[in-house]
Amino acid sequence: MNSEIRNIKQIKDDRGRLFAIEAGKDTPFEIKRVYCLFDLNSSPRGFHAHKKLKQLMICIKGSVEVILDDGINAKNIVRLDSPETALFIKPGLWREMHNFSTDCIILVFASEHYDDDDYIRSYSDFLIWKKG
Ligand code: T46
């Protein structure tokens, strides 16, 4: 499966907690974009794959379930519920996000600028692309 869980080092003191993400150290790519998903409701999101984009996803508050599907033989469900854990998602994986908690905030570090052409939004097109 083209994904992995990475631990994020937390720096704690009596004022609270802090974590840092450094491009090339904590991400296996240079960061070109950061986006955030928040004020989420029960509507699932995602339902696409990326041809080229690599991403590191951190649920900094609340929880979410991420389904990752390589279109060949592996389908994983990953629950993210801590800023101590990051999900690294390589290209070529169908992803869906379900069951957001009401307080969920997701921070995503991406290897590319936003590019609509990098998205495969139909599952059947995704399976054809994987075979090709
Ligand atoms: C992904 C999952 C985990 C932008 O204009 N710039 C951006 O950087 C992004 C991410 C989105 N948008 C626009 C495109 C759409 O008009 O925001 C709108 C909502 O995006 P989308 O429907 O793709 O959102 P999600 O939550 O389904 O998917 C997002 C990312 O797009 C995607 O790369 O892997 O989060």
PDB file of C-alpha atoms and ligand atoms in Angstrom:
ATOM      1  CA  MET A   1       0.000   0.000   0.000  1.00  0.00           C
ATOM      2  CA  ASN A   2       1.379   3.417  -0.940  1.00  0.00           C
ATOM      3  CA  SER A   3       0.841   5.005   2.436  1.00  0.00           C
ATOM      4  CA  GLU A   4       2.399   4.947   5.862  1.00  0.00           C
ATOM      5  CA  ILE A   5       1.862   6.244   9.361  1.00  0.00           C
ATOM      6  CA  ARG A   6       4.555   8.560  10.676  1.00  0.00           C
ATOM      7  CA  ASN A   7       5.052   9.784  14.207  1.00  0.00           C
ATOM      8  CA  ILE A   8       5.143  13.521  14.821  1.00  0.00           C
ATOM      9  CA  LYS A   9       7.373  14.596  17.671  1.00  0.00           C
ATOM     10  CA  GLN A  10       5.479  16.688  20.212  1.00  0.00           C
ATOM     11  CA  ILE A  11       7.180  19.392  22.237  1.00  0.00           C
ATOM     12  CA  LYS A  12       5.337  19.727  25.528  1.00  0.00           C
ATOM     13  CA  ASP A  13       5.803  22.167  28.362  1.00  0.00           C
ATOM     14  CA  ASP A  14       3.606  23.721  31.005  1.00  0.00           C
ATOM     15  CA  ARG A  15       2.166  26.171  28.414  1.00  0.00           C
ATOM     16  CA  GLY A  16       0.877  23.474  26.097  1.00  0.00           C
ATOM     17  CA  ARG A  17       2.026  21.557  23.062  1.00  0.00           C
ATOM     18  CA  LEU A  18       3.771  22.327  19.797  1.00  0.00           C
ATOM     19  CA  PHE A  19       4.805  20.298  16.786  1.00  0.00           C
ATOM     20  CA  ALA A  20       6.779  21.292  13.722  1.00  0.00           C
ATOM     21  CA  ILE A  21       6.834  19.925  10.196  1.00  0.00           C
ATOM     22  CA  GLU A  22       9.998  20.529   8.216  1.00  0.00           C
ATOM     23  CA  ALA A  23      10.043  19.958   4.462  1.00  0.00           C
ATOM     24  CA  GLY A  24      12.302  17.114   3.466  1.00  0.00           C
ATOM     25  CA  LYS A  25      12.732  15.968   7.071  1.00  0.00           C
ATOM     26  CA  ASP A  26       9.219  15.279   8.295  1.00  0.00           C
ATOM     27  CA  THR A  27       7.859  15.089   4.751  1.00  0.00           C
ATOM     28  CA  PRO A  28       9.583  12.988   2.081  1.00  0.00           C
ATOM     29  CA  PHE A  29       8.979  15.852  -0.383  1.00  0.00           C
ATOM     30  CA  GLU A  30       9.359  19.606  -0.628  1.00  0.00           C
ATOM     31  CA  ILE A  31       6.172  21.312   0.554  1.00  0.00           C
ATOM     32  CA  LYS A  32       4.512  23.472  -2.111  1.00  0.00           C
ATOM     33  CA  ARG A  33       1.093  23.867  -0.505  1.00  0.00           C
ATOM     34  CA  VAL A  34      -0.637  23.590   2.850  1.00  0.00           C
ATOM     35  CA  TYR A  35      -4.394  23.353   3.190  1.00  0.00           C
ATOM     36  CA  CYS A  36      -6.765  22.755   6.047  1.00  0.00           C
ATOM     37  CA  LEU A  37     -10.154  21.025   6.283  1.00  0.00           C
ATOM     38  CA  PHE A  38     -12.354  22.306   9.113  1.00  0.00           C
ATOM     39  CA  ASP A  39     -15.989  23.106  10.022  1.00  0.00           C
ATOM     40  CA  LEU A  40     -16.737  19.667   8.628  1.00  0.00           C
ATOM     41  CA  ASN A  41     -20.112  17.981   8.782  1.00  0.00           C
ATOM     42  CA  SER A  42     -21.147  14.384   8.192  1.00  0.00           C
ATOM     43  CA  SER A  43     -20.631  14.617   4.425  1.00  0.00           C
ATOM     44  CA  PRO A  44     -17.802  12.361   3.293  1.00  0.00           C
ATOM     45  CA  ARG A  45     -15.044  13.929   1.194  1.00  0.00           C
ATOM     46  CA  GLY A  46     -12.354  12.860  -1.205  1.00  0.00           C
ATOM     47  CA  PHE A  47     -13.544  10.206  -3.691  1.00  0.00           C
ATOM     48  CA  HIS A  48     -10.620  10.743  -5.989  1.00  0.00           C
ATOM     49  CA  ALA A  49      -7.019   9.706  -6.608  1.00  0.00           C
ATOM     50  CA  HIS A  50      -3.991  11.780  -7.516  1.00  0.00           C
ATOM     51  CA  LYS A  51      -1.613  10.965 -10.370  1.00  0.00           C
ATOM     52  CA  LYS A  52       1.398  12.792  -8.969  1.00  0.00           C
ATOM     53  CA  LEU A  53       0.571  14.473  -5.668  1.00  0.00           C
ATOM     54  CA  LYS A  54       2.162  13.322  -2.397  1.00  0.00           C
ATOM     55  CA  GLN A  55       0.560  14.427   0.845  1.00  0.00           C
ATOM     56  CA  LEU A  56       1.074  14.309   4.581  1.00  0.00           C
ATOM     57  CA  MET A  57      -2.201  14.476   6.480  1.00  0.00           C
ATOM     58  CA  ILE A  58      -2.487  15.290  10.195  1.00  0.00           C
ATOM     59  CA  CYS A  59      -5.735  15.330  12.138  1.00  0.00           C
ATOM     60  CA  ILE A  60      -4.820  18.050  14.630  1.00  0.00           C
ATOM     61  CA  LYS A  61      -8.193  17.928  16.406  1.00  0.00           C
ATOM     62  CA  GLY A  62     -10.989  15.376  16.567  1.00  0.00           C
ATOM     63  CA  SER A  63     -11.006  12.303  14.375  1.00  0.00           C
ATOM     64  CA  VAL A  64     -11.612  11.025  10.854  1.00  0.00           C
ATOM     65  CA  GLU A  65     -11.519   7.709   9.024  1.00  0.00           C
ATOM     66  CA  VAL A  66      -9.575   7.637   5.781  1.00  0.00           C
ATOM     67  CA  ILE A  67     -10.119   4.852   3.261  1.00  0.00           C
ATOM     68  CA  LEU A  68      -7.173   4.210   0.960  1.00  0.00           C
ATOM     69  CA  ASP A  69      -7.537   1.894  -1.997  1.00  0.00           C
ATOM     70  CA  ASP A  70      -4.766   0.995  -4.443  1.00  0.00           C
ATOM     71  CA  GLY A  71      -7.289  -0.358  -6.963  1.00  0.00           C
ATOM     72  CA  ILE A  72      -5.475  -3.690  -7.156  1.00  0.00           C
ATOM     73  CA  ASN A  73      -5.543  -5.672  -3.964  1.00  0.00           C
ATOM     74  CA  ALA A  74      -5.381  -3.488  -0.906  1.00  0.00           C
ATOM     75  CA  LYS A  75      -7.978  -1.343   0.817  1.00  0.00           C
ATOM     76  CA  ASN A  76      -7.040   0.147   4.192  1.00  0.00           C
ATOM     77  CA  ILE A  77      -9.089   2.104   6.689  1.00  0.00           C
ATOM     78  CA  VAL A  78      -6.947   4.426   8.786  1.00  0.00           C
ATOM     79  CA  ARG A  79      -8.372   6.273  11.768  1.00  0.00           C
ATOM     80  CA  LEU A  80      -6.604   9.551  12.498  1.00  0.00           C
ATOM     81  CA  ASP A  81      -7.330  11.018  15.918  1.00  0.00           C
ATOM     82  CA  SER A  82      -4.115  12.576  17.172  1.00  0.00           C
ATOM     83  CA  PRO A  83      -1.617  15.249  16.132  1.00  0.00           C
ATOM     84  CA  GLU A  84       1.058  12.730  17.098  1.00  0.00           C
ATOM     85  CA  THR A  85       0.326  10.734  13.967  1.00  0.00           C
ATOM     86  CA  ALA A  86       0.600  11.695  10.310  1.00  0.00           C
ATOM     87  CA  LEU A  87      -0.596   9.771   7.297  1.00  0.00           C
ATOM     88  CA  PHE A  88       1.719   9.924   4.294  1.00  0.00           C
ATOM     89  CA  ILE A  89      -0.210   9.276   1.087  1.00  0.00           C
ATOM     90  CA  LYS A  90       1.721   8.568  -2.092  1.00  0.00           C
ATOM     91  CA  PRO A  91       0.199   9.089  -5.561  1.00  0.00           C
ATOM     92  CA  GLY A  92      -2.054   6.474  -7.150  1.00  0.00           C
ATOM     93  CA  LEU A  93      -4.383   5.820  -4.233  1.00  0.00           C
ATOM     94  CA  TRP A  94      -8.131   6.299  -4.223  1.00  0.00           C
ATOM     95  CA  ARG A  95      -9.007   8.129  -0.995  1.00  0.00           C
ATOM     96  CA  GLU A  96     -12.218   8.788   0.868  1.00  0.00           C
ATOM     97  CA  MET A  97     -12.712  10.544   4.204  1.00  0.00           C
ATOM     98  CA  HIS A  98     -15.633   9.510   6.417  1.00  0.00           C
ATOM     99  CA  ASN A  99     -16.990   9.952   9.939  1.00  0.00           C
ATOM    100  CA  PHE A 100     -15.530  13.323  10.803  1.00  0.00           C
ATOM    101  CA  SER A 101     -16.012  14.235  14.430  1.00  0.00           C
ATOM    102  CA  THR A 102     -17.746  17.609  14.809  1.00  0.00           C
ATOM    103  CA  ASP A 103     -14.538  19.225  16.070  1.00  0.00           C
ATOM    104  CA  CYS A 104     -12.326  17.678  13.372  1.00  0.00           C
ATOM    105  CA  ILE A 105      -9.517  19.782  11.883  1.00  0.00           C
ATOM    106  CA  ILE A 106      -7.219  18.253   9.262  1.00  0.00           C
ATOM    107  CA  LEU A 107      -3.983  19.841   8.144  1.00  0.00           C
ATOM    108  CA  VAL A 108      -2.475  18.651   4.865  1.00  0.00           C
ATOM    109  CA  PHE A 109       1.001  19.283   3.459  1.00  0.00           C
ATOM    110  CA  ALA A 110       1.196  18.745  -0.292  1.00  0.00           C
ATOM    111  CA  SER A 111       4.057  18.259  -2.727  1.00  0.00           C
ATOM    112  CA  GLU A 112       2.460  20.268  -5.562  1.00  0.00           C
ATOM    113  CA  HIS A 113       0.439  23.397  -6.154  1.00  0.00           C
ATOM    114  CA  TYR A 114      -3.271  22.848  -6.693  1.00  0.00           C
ATOM    115  CA  ASP A 115      -3.840  21.267 -10.113  1.00  0.00           C
ATOM    116  CA  ASP A 116      -7.258  20.009 -11.127  1.00  0.00           C
ATOM    117  CA  ASP A 117      -5.660  17.895 -13.889  1.00  0.00           C
ATOM    118  CA  ASP A 118      -3.895  15.797 -11.262  1.00  0.00           C
ATOM    119  CA  TYR A 119      -7.251  14.484  -9.943  1.00  0.00           C
ATOM    120  CA  ILE A 120      -8.939  11.263 -11.098  1.00  0.00           C
ATOM    121  CA  ARG A 121     -12.500  11.686  -9.856  1.00  0.00           C
ATOM    122  CA  SER A 122     -14.148   8.578 -11.295  1.00  0.00           C
ATOM    123  CA  TYR A 123     -13.409   5.200  -9.711  1.00  0.00           C
ATOM    124  CA  SER A 124     -13.690   3.388 -13.058  1.00  0.00           C
ATOM    125  CA  ASP A 125     -11.220   5.847 -14.641  1.00  0.00           C
ATOM    126  CA  PHE A 126      -8.931   5.240 -11.655  1.00  0.00           C
ATOM    127  CA  LEU A 127      -8.963   1.458 -12.262  1.00  0.00           C
ATOM    128  CA  ILE A 128      -8.185   1.990 -15.968  1.00  0.00           C
ATOM    129  CA  TRP A 129      -5.371   4.423 -15.075  1.00  0.00           C
ATOM    130  CA  LYS A 130      -3.895   1.876 -12.635  1.00  0.00           C
ATOM    131  CA  LYS A 131      -3.845  -0.824 -15.313  1.00  0.00           C
ATOM    132  CA  GLY A 132      -2.250   1.515 -17.829  1.00  0.00           C
TER     133      GLY A 132
HETATM  134  C1  T46 B   1      -7.223  15.315  -1.083  1.00  0.00           C
HETATM  135  C2  T46 B   1      -8.133  15.303   0.085  1.00  0.00           C
HETATM  136  C3  T46 B   1      -7.529  14.613   1.265  1.00  0.00           C
HETATM  137  C4  T46 B   1      -8.457  24.613  -4.033  1.00  0.00           C
HETATM  138  O1  T46 B   1      -8.803  25.611  -4.694  1.00  0.00           O
HETATM  139  N1  T46 B   1      -7.178  24.513  -3.593  1.00  0.00           N
HETATM  140  C5  T46 B   1      -6.733  23.457  -2.857  1.00  0.00           C
HETATM  141  O2  T46 B   1      -5.551  23.410  -2.490  1.00  0.00           O
HETATM  142  C6  T46 B   1      -7.660  22.403  -2.549  1.00  0.00           C
HETATM  143  C7  T46 B   1      -7.212  21.192  -1.749  1.00  0.00           C
HETATM  144  C8  T46 B   1      -8.960  22.515  -2.994  1.00  0.00           C
HETATM  145  N2  T46 B   1      -9.345  23.604  -3.714  1.00  0.00           N
HETATM  146  C9  T46 B   1     -10.731  23.729  -4.165  1.00  0.00           C
HETATM  147  C10 T46 B   1     -11.151  22.692  -5.189  1.00  0.00           C
HETATM  148  C11 T46 B   1     -12.622  22.498  -4.906  1.00  0.00           C
HETATM  149  O3  T46 B   1     -13.366  23.475  -5.611  1.00  0.00           O
HETATM  150  O4  T46 B   1     -11.582  23.495  -3.033  1.00  0.00           O
HETATM  151  C12 T46 B   1     -12.749  22.795  -3.405  1.00  0.00           C
HETATM  152  C13 T46 B   1     -12.922  21.540  -2.564  1.00  0.00           C
HETATM  153  O5  T46 B   1     -11.882  20.601  -2.874  1.00  0.00           O
HETATM  154  P1  T46 B   1     -12.135  19.031  -2.906  1.00  0.00           P
HETATM  155  O6  T46 B   1     -13.522  18.736  -3.292  1.00  0.00           O
HETATM  156  O7  T46 B   1     -11.045  18.415  -3.740  1.00  0.00           O
HETATM  157  O8  T46 B   1     -11.912  18.659  -1.348  1.00  0.00           O
HETATM  158  P2  T46 B   1     -11.746  17.212  -0.724  1.00  0.00           P
HETATM  159  O9  T46 B   1     -11.790  17.412   0.736  1.00  0.00           O
HETATM  160  O10 T46 B   1     -12.679  16.235  -1.323  1.00  0.00           O
HETATM  161  O11 T46 B   1     -10.246  16.752  -1.134  1.00  0.00           O
HETATM  162  C14 T46 B   1      -9.134  17.391  -0.566  1.00  0.00           C
HETATM  163  C15 T46 B   1      -8.043  17.625  -1.607  1.00  0.00           C
HETATM  164  O12 T46 B   1      -8.591  18.321  -2.731  1.00  0.00           O
HETATM  165  C16 T46 B   1      -7.431  16.355  -2.117  1.00  0.00           C
HETATM  166  O13 T46 B   1      -6.225  16.637  -2.799  1.00  0.00           O
HETATM  167  O14 T46 B   1      -6.428  14.399  -1.272  1.00  0.00           O
HETATM  168  O15 T46 B   1      -8.596  16.600   0.482  1.00  0.00           O
END
